[in-house]
PDB file of C-alpha atoms and ligand atoms in Angstrom:
ATOM      1  CA  UNK A1168      47.533  17.310 137.020  1.00  0.00           C
ATOM      2  CA  UNK A1169      50.166  19.816 135.227  1.00  0.00           C
ATOM      3  CA  UNK A1170      53.545  21.429 136.493  1.00  0.00           C
ATOM      4  CA  UNK A1171      53.300  25.371 135.150  1.00  0.00           C
ATOM      5  CA  UNK A1172      56.174  27.447 134.158  1.00  0.00           C
ATOM      6  CA  UNK A1173      57.039  29.951 136.957  1.00  0.00           C
ATOM      7  CA  UNK A1174      58.308  33.143 135.201  1.00  0.00           C
ATOM      8  CA  UNK A1175      61.441  34.820 136.529  1.00  0.00           C
ATOM      9  CA  UNK A1176      62.278  38.075 137.099  1.00  0.00           C
ATOM     10  CA  UNK A1177      62.761  40.651 135.068  1.00  0.00           C
ATOM     11  CA  UNK A1178      59.776  39.630 133.276  1.00  0.00           C
ATOM     12  CA  UNK A1179      57.124  42.566 133.055  1.00  0.00           C
ATOM     13  CA  UNK A1180      54.440  40.271 133.519  1.00  0.00           C
ATOM     14  CA  UNK A1181      55.383  40.108 137.596  1.00  0.00           C
ATOM     15  CA  UNK A1182      54.408  43.562 137.646  1.00  0.00           C
ATOM     16  CA  UNK A1183      50.208  42.696 136.892  1.00  0.00           C
ATOM     17  CA  UNK A1184      47.823  42.863 139.479  1.00  0.00           C
ATOM     18  CA  UNK A1185      45.330  39.965 139.733  1.00  0.00           C
ATOM     19  CA  UNK A1186      42.003  40.373 139.479  1.00  0.00           C
ATOM     20  CA  UNK A1187      39.401  38.952 142.434  1.00  0.00           C
ATOM     21  CA  UNK A1188      38.068  35.146 141.654  1.00  0.00           C
ATOM     22  CA  UNK A1189      34.722  35.381 140.554  1.00  0.00           C
ATOM     23  CA  UNK A1190      34.214  31.785 139.603  1.00  0.00           C
ATOM     24  CA  UNK A1191      35.011  28.611 142.132  1.00  0.00           C
ATOM     25  CA  UNK A1192      34.762  25.752 139.638  1.00  0.00           C
ATOM     26  CA  UNK A1193      35.951  22.648 138.775  1.00  0.00           C
ATOM     27  CA  UNK A1194      38.674  24.898 136.258  1.00  0.00           C
ATOM     28  CA  UNK A1195      39.676  26.626 139.487  1.00  0.00           C
ATOM     29  CA  UNK A1196      40.124  23.340 140.949  1.00  0.00           C
ATOM     30  CA  UNK A1197      42.657  22.056 138.806  1.00  0.00           C
ATOM     31  CA  UNK A1198      44.580  25.384 138.333  1.00  0.00           C
ATOM     32  CA  UNK A1199      44.978  25.112 142.569  1.00  0.00           C
ATOM     33  CA  UNK A1200      46.204  21.334 141.579  1.00  0.00           C
ATOM     34  CA  UNK A1201      48.713  22.669 138.945  1.00  0.00           C
ATOM     35  CA  UNK A1202      50.298  25.246 141.629  1.00  0.00           C
ATOM     36  CA  UNK A1203      50.774  22.914 144.064  1.00  0.00           C
ATOM     37  CA  UNK A1204      52.399  20.393 142.072  1.00  0.00           C
ATOM     38  CA  UNK A1205      54.422  22.936 140.704  1.00  0.00           C
ATOM     39  CA  UNK A1206      55.408  24.290 144.442  1.00  0.00           C
ATOM     40  CA  UNK A1207      56.399  21.148 145.645  1.00  0.00           C
ATOM     41  CA  UNK A1208      58.116  20.346 142.402  1.00  0.00           C
ATOM     42  CA  UNK A1209      60.031  23.531 143.015  1.00  0.00           C
ATOM     43  CA  UNK A1210      60.581  23.068 145.834  1.00  0.00           C
ATOM     44  CA  UNK A1211      58.828  26.469 147.321  1.00  0.00           C
ATOM     45  CA  UNK A1212      56.870  27.032 150.333  1.00  0.00           C
ATOM     46  CA  UNK A1213      54.216  29.432 148.464  1.00  0.00           C
ATOM     47  CA  UNK A1214      53.660  29.832 145.378  1.00  0.00           C
ATOM     48  CA  UNK A1215      51.222  32.920 144.079  1.00  0.00           C
ATOM     49  CA  UNK A1216      48.970  32.699 140.835  1.00  0.00           C
ATOM     50  CA  UNK A1217      50.927  35.530 139.051  1.00  0.00           C
ATOM     51  CA  UNK A1218      54.454  33.782 138.983  1.00  0.00           C
ATOM     52  CA  UNK A1219      52.543  31.526 136.725  1.00  0.00           C
ATOM     53  CA  UNK A1220      50.870  33.747 134.213  1.00  0.00           C
ATOM     54  CA  UNK A1221      47.236  33.419 135.799  1.00  0.00           C
ATOM     55  CA  UNK A1222      46.887  36.739 137.384  1.00  0.00           C
ATOM     56  CA  UNK A1223      44.085  35.962 139.755  1.00  0.00           C
ATOM     57  CA  UNK A1224      44.155  36.500 143.628  1.00  0.00           C
ATOM     58  CA  UNK A1225      44.992  32.718 144.278  1.00  0.00           C
ATOM     59  CA  UNK A1226      48.446  31.864 146.394  1.00  0.00           C
ATOM     60  CA  UNK A1227      49.096  27.744 147.967  1.00  0.00           C
ATOM     61  CA  UNK A1228      51.401  27.444 150.445  1.00  0.00           C
ATOM     62  CA  UNK A1229      52.700  24.517 152.373  1.00  0.00           C
ATOM     63  CA  UNK A1230      55.339  25.325 155.292  1.00  0.00           C
ATOM     64  CA  UNK A1231      54.907  22.031 157.070  1.00  0.00           C
ATOM     65  CA  UNK A1232      58.275  19.782 157.422  1.00  0.00           C
ATOM     66  CA  UNK A1233      56.758  17.052 156.046  1.00  0.00           C
ATOM     67  CA  UNK A1234      55.714  18.940 152.860  1.00  0.00           C
ATOM     68  CA  UNK A1235      51.463  17.275 153.281  1.00  0.00           C
ATOM     69  CA  UNK A1236      49.564  20.395 154.878  1.00  0.00           C
ATOM     70  CA  UNK A1237      48.589  22.627 151.630  1.00  0.00           C
ATOM     71  CA  UNK A1238      46.333  25.742 152.192  1.00  0.00           C
ATOM     72  CA  UNK A1239      44.840  27.666 149.807  1.00  0.00           C
ATOM     73  CA  UNK A1240      43.749  31.537 150.007  1.00  0.00           C
ATOM     74  CA  UNK A1241      41.702  32.793 147.695  1.00  0.00           C
ATOM     75  CA  UNK A1242      41.070  36.642 147.290  1.00  0.00           C
ATOM     76  CA  UNK A1243      43.018  37.053 150.311  1.00  0.00           C
ATOM     77  CA  UNK A1244      42.986  40.983 152.354  1.00  0.00           C
ATOM     78  CA  UNK A1245      44.815  41.329 155.882  1.00  0.00           C
ATOM     79  CA  UNK A1246      42.159  42.028 158.482  1.00  0.00           C
ATOM     80  CA  UNK A1247      44.991  42.928 161.014  1.00  0.00           C
ATOM     81  CA  UNK A1248      49.087  43.079 161.613  1.00  0.00           C
ATOM     82  CA  UNK A1249      50.846  43.379 164.950  1.00  0.00           C
ATOM     83  CA  UNK A1250      54.846  43.544 165.509  1.00  0.00           C
ATOM     84  CA  UNK A1251      57.975  43.631 163.068  1.00  0.00           C
ATOM     85  CA  UNK A1252      60.599  40.770 162.349  1.00  0.00           C
ATOM     86  CA  UNK A1253      63.239  40.769 159.483  1.00  0.00           C
ATOM     87  CA  UNK A1254      63.696  37.351 157.986  1.00  0.00           C
ATOM     88  CA  UNK A1255      65.709  36.116 155.123  1.00  0.00           C
ATOM     89  CA  UNK A1256      63.651  35.602 152.423  1.00  0.00           C
ATOM     90  CA  UNK A1257      63.833  33.674 148.566  1.00  0.00           C
ATOM     91  CA  UNK A1258      61.434  33.737 145.817  1.00  0.00           C
ATOM     92  CA  UNK A1259      61.256  31.489 142.958  1.00  0.00           C
ATOM     93  CA  UNK A1260      60.846  34.539 140.457  1.00  0.00           C
ATOM     94  CA  UNK A1261      64.746  35.530 141.836  1.00  0.00           C
ATOM     95  CA  UNK A1262      66.795  32.139 141.968  1.00  0.00           C
ATOM     96  CA  UNK A1263      69.474  31.920 143.898  1.00  0.00           C
ATOM     97  CA  UNK A1264      69.075  35.178 145.562  1.00  0.00           C
ATOM     98  CA  UNK A1265      68.212  35.575 149.693  1.00  0.00           C
ATOM     99  CA  UNK A1266      67.990  38.813 151.154  1.00  0.00           C
ATOM    100  CA  UNK A1267      66.395  39.908 154.496  1.00  0.00           C
ATOM    101  CA  UNK A1268      63.136  41.653 154.493  1.00  0.00           C
ATOM    102  CA  UNK A1269      60.974  43.299 157.266  1.00  0.00           C
ATOM    103  CA  UNK A1270      57.218  41.847 157.650  1.00  0.00           C
ATOM    104  CA  UNK A1271      54.726  41.938 160.240  1.00  0.00           C
ATOM    105  CA  UNK A1272      55.199  38.813 162.737  1.00  0.00           C
ATOM    106  CA  UNK A1273      51.399  38.250 162.799  1.00  0.00           C
ATOM    107  CA  UNK A1274      49.051  38.978 160.438  1.00  0.00           C
ATOM    108  CA  UNK A1275      45.616  37.363 160.353  1.00  0.00           C
ATOM    109  CA  UNK A1276      43.909  37.184 156.914  1.00  0.00           C
ATOM    110  CA  UNK A1277      40.300  36.831 155.619  1.00  0.00           C
ATOM    111  CA  UNK A1278      40.453  34.945 152.733  1.00  0.00           C
ATOM    112  CA  UNK A1279      37.926  32.140 150.782  1.00  0.00           C
ATOM    113  CA  UNK A1280      38.543  28.535 150.231  1.00  0.00           C
ATOM    114  CA  UNK A1281      38.076  26.530 146.633  1.00  0.00           C
ATOM    115  CA  UNK A1282      34.395  26.287 147.141  1.00  0.00           C
ATOM    116  CA  UNK A1283      34.122  30.325 147.840  1.00  0.00           C
ATOM    117  CA  UNK A1284      33.689  30.097 151.717  1.00  0.00           C
ATOM    118  CA  UNK A1285      35.348  32.335 153.389  1.00  0.00           C
ATOM    119  CA  UNK A1286      37.455  31.726 156.498  1.00  0.00           C
ATOM    120  CA  UNK A1287      39.596  34.213 158.592  1.00  0.00           C
ATOM    121  CA  UNK A1288      43.198  32.730 159.842  1.00  0.00           C
ATOM    122  CA  UNK A1289      45.606  34.602 162.465  1.00  0.00           C
ATOM    123  CA  UNK A1290      49.295  33.340 161.099  1.00  0.00           C
ATOM    124  CA  UNK A1291      52.852  34.070 162.222  1.00  0.00           C
ATOM    125  CA  UNK A1292      56.454  32.419 161.862  1.00  0.00           C
ATOM    126  CA  UNK A1293      57.263  31.482 158.375  1.00  0.00           C
ATOM    127  CA  UNK A1294      52.930  31.492 157.603  1.00  0.00           C
ATOM    128  CA  UNK A1295      53.013  34.740 158.392  1.00  0.00           C
ATOM    129  CA  UNK A1296      56.261  35.701 156.624  1.00  0.00           C
ATOM    130  CA  UNK A1297      55.277  33.529 153.272  1.00  0.00           C
ATOM    131  CA  UNK A1298      51.572  34.839 153.156  1.00  0.00           C
ATOM    132  CA  UNK A1299      52.859  38.303 152.900  1.00  0.00           C
ATOM    133  CA  UNK A1300      55.320  37.572 150.259  1.00  0.00           C
ATOM    134  CA  UNK A1301      52.784  35.738 148.349  1.00  0.00           C
ATOM    135  CA  UNK A1302      50.441  38.395 148.862  1.00  0.00           C
ATOM    136  CA  UNK A1303      52.839  40.822 147.383  1.00  0.00           C
ATOM    137  CA  UNK A1304      53.004  38.508 144.144  1.00  0.00           C
ATOM    138  CA  UNK A1305      49.365  39.667 143.656  1.00  0.00           C
ATOM    139  CA  UNK A1306      50.367  42.730 143.796  1.00  0.00           C
ATOM    140  CA  UNK A1307      52.842  42.706 141.291  1.00  0.00           C
ATOM    141  CA  UNK A1308      55.647  43.422 144.297  1.00  0.00           C
ATOM    142  CA  UNK A1309      58.611  40.848 144.366  1.00  0.00           C
ATOM    143  CA  UNK A1310      60.437  40.716 147.473  1.00  0.00           C
ATOM    144  CA  UNK A1311      63.931  42.284 145.831  1.00  0.00           C
ATOM    145  CA  UNK A1312      61.714  45.573 145.552  1.00  0.00           C
ATOM    146  CA  UNK A1313      62.565  46.296 149.620  1.00  0.00           C
ATOM    147  CA  UNK A1314      66.253  45.683 148.664  1.00  0.00           C
ATOM    148  CA  UNK A1315      68.230  48.872 147.408  1.00  0.00           C
ATOM    149  CA  UNK A1316      67.823  49.531 143.886  1.00  0.00           C
ATOM    150  CA  UNK A1317      71.359  49.427 143.625  1.00  0.00           C
ATOM    151  CA  UNK A1318      71.611  45.824 145.290  1.00  0.00           C
ATOM    152  CA  UNK A1319      67.768  45.061 142.259  1.00  0.00           C
ATOM    153  CA  UNK A1320      69.503  46.368 139.345  1.00  0.00           C
ATOM    154  CA  UNK A1321      72.537  43.868 140.563  1.00  0.00           C
ATOM    155  CA  UNK A1322      70.150  41.085 140.643  1.00  0.00           C
ATOM    156  CA  UNK A1323      68.240  41.616 137.894  1.00  0.00           C
ATOM    157  CA  UNK A1324      72.133  41.963 135.301  1.00  0.00           C
ATOM    158  CA  UNK A1325      73.358  38.616 136.699  1.00  0.00           C
ATOM    159  CA  UNK A1326      70.162  36.602 136.592  1.00  0.00           C
ATOM    160  CA  UNK A1327      69.645  38.029 132.963  1.00  0.00           C
ATOM    161  CA  UNK A1328      73.380  37.019 131.647  1.00  0.00           C
ATOM    162  CA  UNK A1329      72.950  33.686 133.838  1.00  0.00           C
ATOM    163  CA  UNK A1330      69.252  33.149 131.081  1.00  0.00           C
ATOM    164  CA  UNK A1331      71.507  34.296 128.321  1.00  0.00           C
ATOM    165  CA  UNK A1332      73.686  32.051 128.912  1.00  0.00           C
ATOM    166  CA  UNK A1333      71.060  29.391 129.586  1.00  0.00           C
ATOM    167  CA  UNK A1334      68.560  29.385 126.893  1.00  0.00           C
ATOM    168  CA  UNK A1335      70.467  32.239 124.374  1.00  0.00           C
ATOM    169  CA  UNK A1336      74.019  30.409 124.097  1.00  0.00           C
ATOM    170  CA  UNK A1337      73.243  28.207 120.985  1.00  0.00           C
ATOM    171  CA  UNK A1338      70.832  30.856 118.984  1.00  0.00           C
ATOM    172  CA  UNK A1339      73.917  33.170 119.484  1.00  0.00           C
ATOM    173  CA  UNK A1340      75.904  30.278 117.926  1.00  0.00           C
ATOM    174  CA  UNK A1341      73.308  29.596 115.193  1.00  0.00           C
ATOM    175  CA  UNK A1342      73.624  33.546 114.337  1.00  0.00           C
ATOM    176  CA  UNK A1343      77.096  33.374 114.474  1.00  0.00           C
ATOM    177  CA  UNK A1344      77.540  30.200 112.008  1.00  0.00           C
ATOM    178  CA  UNK A1345      74.491  32.065 109.785  1.00  0.00           C
ATOM    179  CA  UNK A1346      77.041  35.260 109.271  1.00  0.00           C
ATOM    180  CA  UNK A1347      79.725  32.986 108.867  1.00  0.00           C
ATOM    181  CA  UNK A1348      77.713  31.454 106.091  1.00  0.00           C
ATOM    182  CA  UNK A1349      76.233  34.304 104.348  1.00  0.00           C
ATOM    183  CA  UNK A1350      79.873  35.588 104.222  1.00  0.00           C
ATOM    184  CA  UNK A1351      79.848  38.109 107.316  1.00  0.00           C
ATOM    185  CA  UNK A1352      76.958  40.429 105.790  1.00  0.00           C
ATOM    186  CA  UNK A1353      73.933  40.967 108.175  1.00  0.00           C
ATOM    187  CA  UNK A1354      70.889  38.869 106.645  1.00  0.00           C
TER     188      UNK A1354
HETATM  189  O1  GNR B1141      59.899  28.930 148.613  1.00  0.00           O
HETATM  190  C1  GNR B1141      59.993  30.379 148.818  1.00  0.00           C
HETATM  191  N1  GNR B1141      60.746  29.749 150.307  1.00  0.00           N
HETATM  192  C2  GNR B1141      60.881  31.574 150.795  1.00  0.00           C
HETATM  193  C3  GNR B1141      61.359  31.863 151.952  1.00  0.00           C
HETATM  194  C4  GNR B1141      60.981  33.186 152.488  1.00  0.00           C
HETATM  195  C5  GNR B1141      60.026  33.579 152.956  1.00  0.00           C
HETATM  196  C6  GNR B1141      59.063  33.292 151.276  1.00  0.00           C
HETATM  197  C7  GNR B1141      59.185  32.322 150.627  1.00  0.00           C
HETATM  198  S1  GNR B1141      58.242  32.170 149.478  1.00  0.00           S
HETATM  199  C8  GNR B1141      59.170  30.809 148.504  1.00  0.00           C
HETATM  200  C9  GNR B1141      58.412  30.656 147.400  1.00  0.00           C
HETATM  201  C10 GNR B1141      57.713  32.086 146.369  1.00  0.00           C
HETATM  202  O2  GNR B1141      58.317  32.272 145.705  1.00  0.00           O
HETATM  203  N2  GNR B1141      56.900  32.506 146.350  1.00  0.00           N
HETATM  204  O3  GNR B1141      56.303  32.823 145.686  1.00  0.00           O
HETATM  205 NI1   NI B1142      57.875  34.834 145.357  1.00  0.00          NI
END
């Protein structure tokens, strides 16, 4: 098993629309195992393949207390929705941001399991919210898309700044050192 890297907003790869899974083989089983490991380590209650830069229609979720009830939905489709509810959402691809989003309260989902077998399930509560959130990822959609553009831009700027300060600081220091070494000439 291996932990996979989770893409973060505003990475343009998160905007990719995933294609259906067509081959149910050992490689798919390995991807599912790796996605579950990545989700549990994060920790998160769901993960879409899009977030680990695999653009196929596959999501994993676990909303159980014990973190021991993994669910896999391949090529999921919402057959019916009922009611609406507002709940706080977060996303592993948009770290530290929590905002209310309106979703259907109950959904009926049809999907395939790791062996390609079709199943239907009626979902409610956190599981319904999570599966809708994950299915958005497969369309290249993020929960921040439901917020005002002002709020989204604010979040984007903050996350870009944090990323620069985390990964970019040593590089800009190296750049400054190089400029000093070259007597200030641009090299
Ligand atoms: O871990 C997660 N928590 C969460 C909380 C409320 C609504 C949706 C989610 S999904 C999120 C993990 C994630 O980013 N999945 O795509
Ligand atoms: Ni997410």
